[in-house]
Coordinates of C-alpha atoms and ligand atoms in Angstrom, one line a residue:
M1 CA 121.8 84.1 103.9
Y2 CA 122.6 87.4 105.7
E3 CA 121.0 86.3 109.0
E4 CA 123.7 88.2 111.0
E5 CA 123.3 91.4 108.9
R6 CA 119.5 91.2 109.5
K7 CA 120.0 90.9 113.3
Q8 CA 122.3 93.9 113.3
L9 CA 119.7 95.9 111.3
V10 CA 117.0 95.0 113.9
E11 CA 119.3 96.1 116.7
L12 CA 119.9 99.4 114.9
L13 CA 116.2 100.0 114.4
K14 CA 115.5 99.3 118.1
K15 CA 118.2 102.0 118.9
K16 CA 116.4 104.4 116.6
G17 CA 113.2 103.9 118.5
I18 CA 111.2 101.1 116.8
K19 CA 109.3 99.2 119.5
D20 CA 106.7 97.1 117.7
E21 CA 107.9 93.5 118.1
R22 CA 105.9 92.3 115.1
V23 CA 107.6 94.9 112.9
L24 CA 111.0 94.0 114.2
D25 CA 110.2 90.3 113.6
A26 CA 109.2 91.1 110.0
I27 CA 112.5 93.0 109.4
N28 CA 114.4 90.1 111.0
S29 CA 112.6 87.5 108.8
I30 CA 112.2 89.1 105.3
Q31 CA 115.1 88.8 102.9
R32 CA 115.4 92.4 101.7
H33 CA 118.2 91.4 99.3
L34 CA 115.6 89.6 97.2
F35 CA 113.7 92.8 96.6
I36 CA 116.6 94.7 95.1
P37 CA 118.9 94.2 92.0
D38 CA 121.4 91.3 92.6
V39 CA 124.4 93.5 92.0
I40 CA 123.7 95.6 95.1
G41 CA 122.4 92.7 97.2
F42 CA 125.2 93.1 99.7
H43 CA 123.9 96.6 100.6
A44 CA 120.5 95.2 101.5
Y45 CA 120.9 95.3 105.3
K46 CA 122.2 98.8 105.5
D47 CA 119.7 101.3 106.8
T48 CA 119.4 103.2 103.6
A49 CA 117.1 103.6 100.6
L50 CA 118.5 101.8 97.5
P51 CA 117.9 102.2 93.7
I52 CA 115.5 99.6 92.1
G53 CA 115.6 101.0 88.6
Y54 CA 113.4 103.5 86.6
N55 CA 114.6 106.3 89.0
Q56 CA 112.7 104.7 91.9
T57 CA 114.0 103.4 95.3
I58 CA 113.2 100.8 97.9
S59 CA 112.5 102.8 101.1
Q60 CA 115.0 102.9 104.0
P61 CA 114.3 100.0 106.5
Y62 CA 113.8 102.6 109.4
T63 CA 111.2 104.4 107.3
V64 CA 109.4 101.2 106.5
A65 CA 109.4 100.2 110.2
F66 CA 108.4 103.7 111.4
M67 CA 105.4 104.0 109.0
T68 CA 104.2 100.4 109.7
E69 CA 104.4 101.1 113.5
A70 CA 102.6 104.4 113.0
L71 CA 99.6 102.7 111.4
E72 CA 98.8 100.9 114.7
L73 CA 97.6 97.8 112.9
K74 CA 95.8 94.7 114.2
R75 CA 95.9 91.2 112.6
G76 CA 93.5 90.9 109.6
Y77 CA 93.3 94.6 108.9
K78 CA 92.8 95.7 105.3
V79 CA 95.7 98.0 104.3
L80 CA 96.0 100.0 101.1
E81 CA 99.5 100.8 100.0
I82 CA 100.2 103.5 97.3
G83 CA 103.6 102.9 95.6
T84 CA 104.3 99.1 95.5
G85 CA 107.8 99.6 94.2
S86 CA 110.0 96.7 95.1
G87 CA 107.3 95.1 97.2
Y88 CA 109.3 95.1 100.4
Q89 CA 106.9 97.3 102.4
A90 CA 104.0 95.1 101.3
A91 CA 106.0 92.0 102.4
V92 CA 106.4 93.6 105.8
L93 CA 102.6 94.2 106.0
I94 CA 101.8 90.7 104.9
H95 CA 104.3 89.2 107.4
I96 CA 102.4 90.9 110.3
G97 CA 99.1 89.5 109.1
M98 CA 97.6 92.3 107.0
K99 CA 95.4 91.9 103.9
V100 CA 97.3 94.0 101.5
Y101 CA 96.1 96.0 98.5
S102 CA 98.9 97.8 96.7
I103 CA 99.0 100.2 93.7
E104 CA 101.9 100.9 91.5
R105 CA 101.8 103.4 88.6
N106 CA 104.9 102.2 86.7
F107 CA 104.0 99.2 84.6
E108 CA 107.5 97.7 84.5
I109 CA 107.9 97.9 88.2
Y110 CA 104.4 96.6 88.7
S111 CA 104.9 93.5 86.6
R112 CA 108.3 92.7 88.0
T113 CA 107.0 92.9 91.6
Q114 CA 103.9 90.9 90.7
K115 CA 106.2 88.1 89.4
L116 CA 108.4 88.3 92.4
F117 CA 105.4 87.9 94.7
D118 CA 104.2 84.9 92.7
R119 CA 107.6 83.3 93.0
M120 CA 107.9 84.0 96.7
G121 CA 104.3 82.9 97.4
L122 CA 103.4 86.3 98.8
R123 CA 99.7 87.1 98.6
A124 CA 98.6 90.6 97.9
A125 CA 96.3 92.3 95.5
I126 CA 98.5 94.5 93.3
R127 CA 97.2 96.8 90.6
C128 CA 98.8 99.1 88.0
A129 CA 97.1 102.5 88.3
D130 CA 97.3 106.0 89.7
G131 CA 97.1 105.4 93.5
T132 CA 96.2 109.0 94.3
L133 CA 92.7 108.0 93.4
G134 CA 92.7 105.1 95.8
W135 CA 91.1 101.7 95.2
E136 CA 87.4 102.2 95.6
E137 CA 86.4 98.6 95.1
F138 CA 87.8 97.3 98.4
A139 CA 87.3 100.5 100.5
P140 CA 87.0 101.4 103.3
Y141 CA 90.5 100.4 104.6
D142 CA 91.8 100.0 108.1
G143 CA 95.0 101.7 107.2
I144 CA 96.5 103.5 104.2
I145 CA 100.2 104.0 103.6
V146 CA 101.7 106.2 100.9
T147 CA 105.3 105.4 100.1
A148 CA 106.0 108.3 97.7
G149 CA 106.2 112.0 98.5
S150 CA 103.1 114.0 97.9
P151 CA 102.3 117.7 97.7
I152 CA 99.0 117.2 99.5
V153 CA 96.9 114.7 101.4
P154 CA 94.7 113.3 98.6
D155 CA 91.0 113.5 99.4
N156 CA 90.2 110.2 97.8
L157 CA 92.5 108.4 100.2
L158 CA 90.9 110.0 103.2
K159 CA 87.4 109.1 101.8
Q160 CA 88.5 105.5 101.5
L161 CA 89.8 105.3 105.1
K162 CA 87.6 103.9 108.0
I163 CA 86.7 106.4 110.8
G164 CA 89.1 106.0 113.7
R165 CA 91.9 104.7 111.4
K166 CA 95.2 106.1 110.1
L167 CA 96.7 107.3 106.8
V168 CA 100.5 107.7 106.8
I169 CA 101.9 109.9 104.1
P170 CA 105.0 112.0 103.4
V171 CA 103.9 115.5 102.4
G172 CA 106.2 118.3 101.3
D173 CA 108.2 119.5 98.3
K174 CA 110.1 117.2 95.9
Q175 CA 113.3 117.1 98.0
T176 CA 112.1 116.7 101.6
Q177 CA 108.8 115.8 103.2
S178 CA 107.4 115.5 106.7
M179 CA 105.5 112.4 107.6
K180 CA 101.9 113.1 108.3
I181 CA 100.1 110.6 110.5
V182 CA 96.5 111.4 109.8
T183 CA 93.8 109.9 112.1
K184 CA 90.2 110.2 110.6
I185 CA 88.1 111.3 113.5
S186 CA 84.8 111.7 111.5
E187 CA 83.9 112.3 107.8
D188 CA 85.0 115.9 108.0
E189 CA 87.5 116.0 110.9
N190 CA 91.1 114.7 111.0
D191 CA 93.9 114.8 113.6
I192 CA 97.3 115.3 112.0
K193 CA 100.7 114.6 113.6
S194 CA 103.7 115.7 111.6
I195 CA 107.3 114.4 111.9
S196 CA 110.0 116.2 109.8
S197 CA 112.8 115.1 107.5
F198 CA 112.0 112.3 105.2
A199 CA 113.0 111.9 101.6
F200 CA 110.8 110.0 99.1
V201 CA 110.6 109.8 95.3
P202 CA 107.6 111.9 94.1
L203 CA 104.0 110.7 94.1
V204 CA 102.9 111.4 90.5
G205 CA 99.2 111.5 89.6
K206 CA 95.9 113.4 89.6
Q207 CA 96.2 114.3 93.3
G208 CA 100.0 114.2 93.4
W209 CA 102.8 115.9 91.3
K210 CA 102.4 116.4 87.6
E211 CA 104.4 114.2 85.3
E212 CA 107.6 116.0 84.1
Ligands
SAH301 N1 106.9 100.8 99.0 C1 108.0 100.7 98.1 C2 108.7 102.1 97.9 C3 108.7 102.4 96.4 S1 109.2 104.0 95.9 C4 109.1 99.7 98.5 O1 108.9 99.1 99.6 O2 110.0 99.5 97.8 C5 107.7 104.7 95.4 C6 106.9 104.0 94.3 O3 105.7 104.7 94.1 C7 107.6 104.0 92.9 O4 107.7 102.6 92.5 C8 106.7 104.8 92.0 O5 106.6 104.3 90.7 C9 105.4 104.7 92.7 N2 104.4 105.8 92.5 C10 104.6 107.1 92.3 N3 103.5 107.7 92.1 C11 102.5 106.8 92.2 C12 101.0 106.8 92.1 N4 100.4 108.0 91.8 N5 100.4 105.7 92.2 C13 101.0 104.5 92.4 N6 102.4 104.4 92.5 C14 103.1 105.5 92.4

């Protein structure tokens, strides 16, 4: 289903500057409509964020592709995701050969996505917790991706990242954020690139926004 729509989406992402063939192949293969509510299934291959309930969203395909490409991943890397949500971003990471550890703070979303992954045979370690604290047990990671907007770059996440590797995180206010691509140079030195104009739902937690 929706093969043609997926192809068109891939063409659009190429035009918008996505070059990583593995990422484009993942977008071409993964059935995004299975990660969103049935009633809006026909919107799945538009390049937009969509509601998934509980005031949360599935990220825009361009953003998923952009962040995945920015991590500069190699097969078999261990990647930590904060904000599992629908599970689509995690599915992209799995498709390109990553070992995925993902944290979701909302219990309903967490259990729904865990069930979806079981049904689809997608293998990832998913946990219900505050992701701003990271996931110490499996650290250090070869890449960390935060898919909710944060007021700061949480120290815990930087601590759990391998030297030489990248953390990709939207940082800003609650309305708009710029994407920070943080490369950990040494234990106390980072290189940060910043790309403006992204919009994510807030990262809520000890090193994120306070719950309202
Ligand atoms: N990667 C997701 C995007 C989901 S939106 C996807 O592909 O669909 C962001 C998600 O982050 C929401 O589900 C929200 O509940 C979750 N979230 C917000 N703050 C969090 C935190 N501190 N730890 C873990 N998850 C968090």
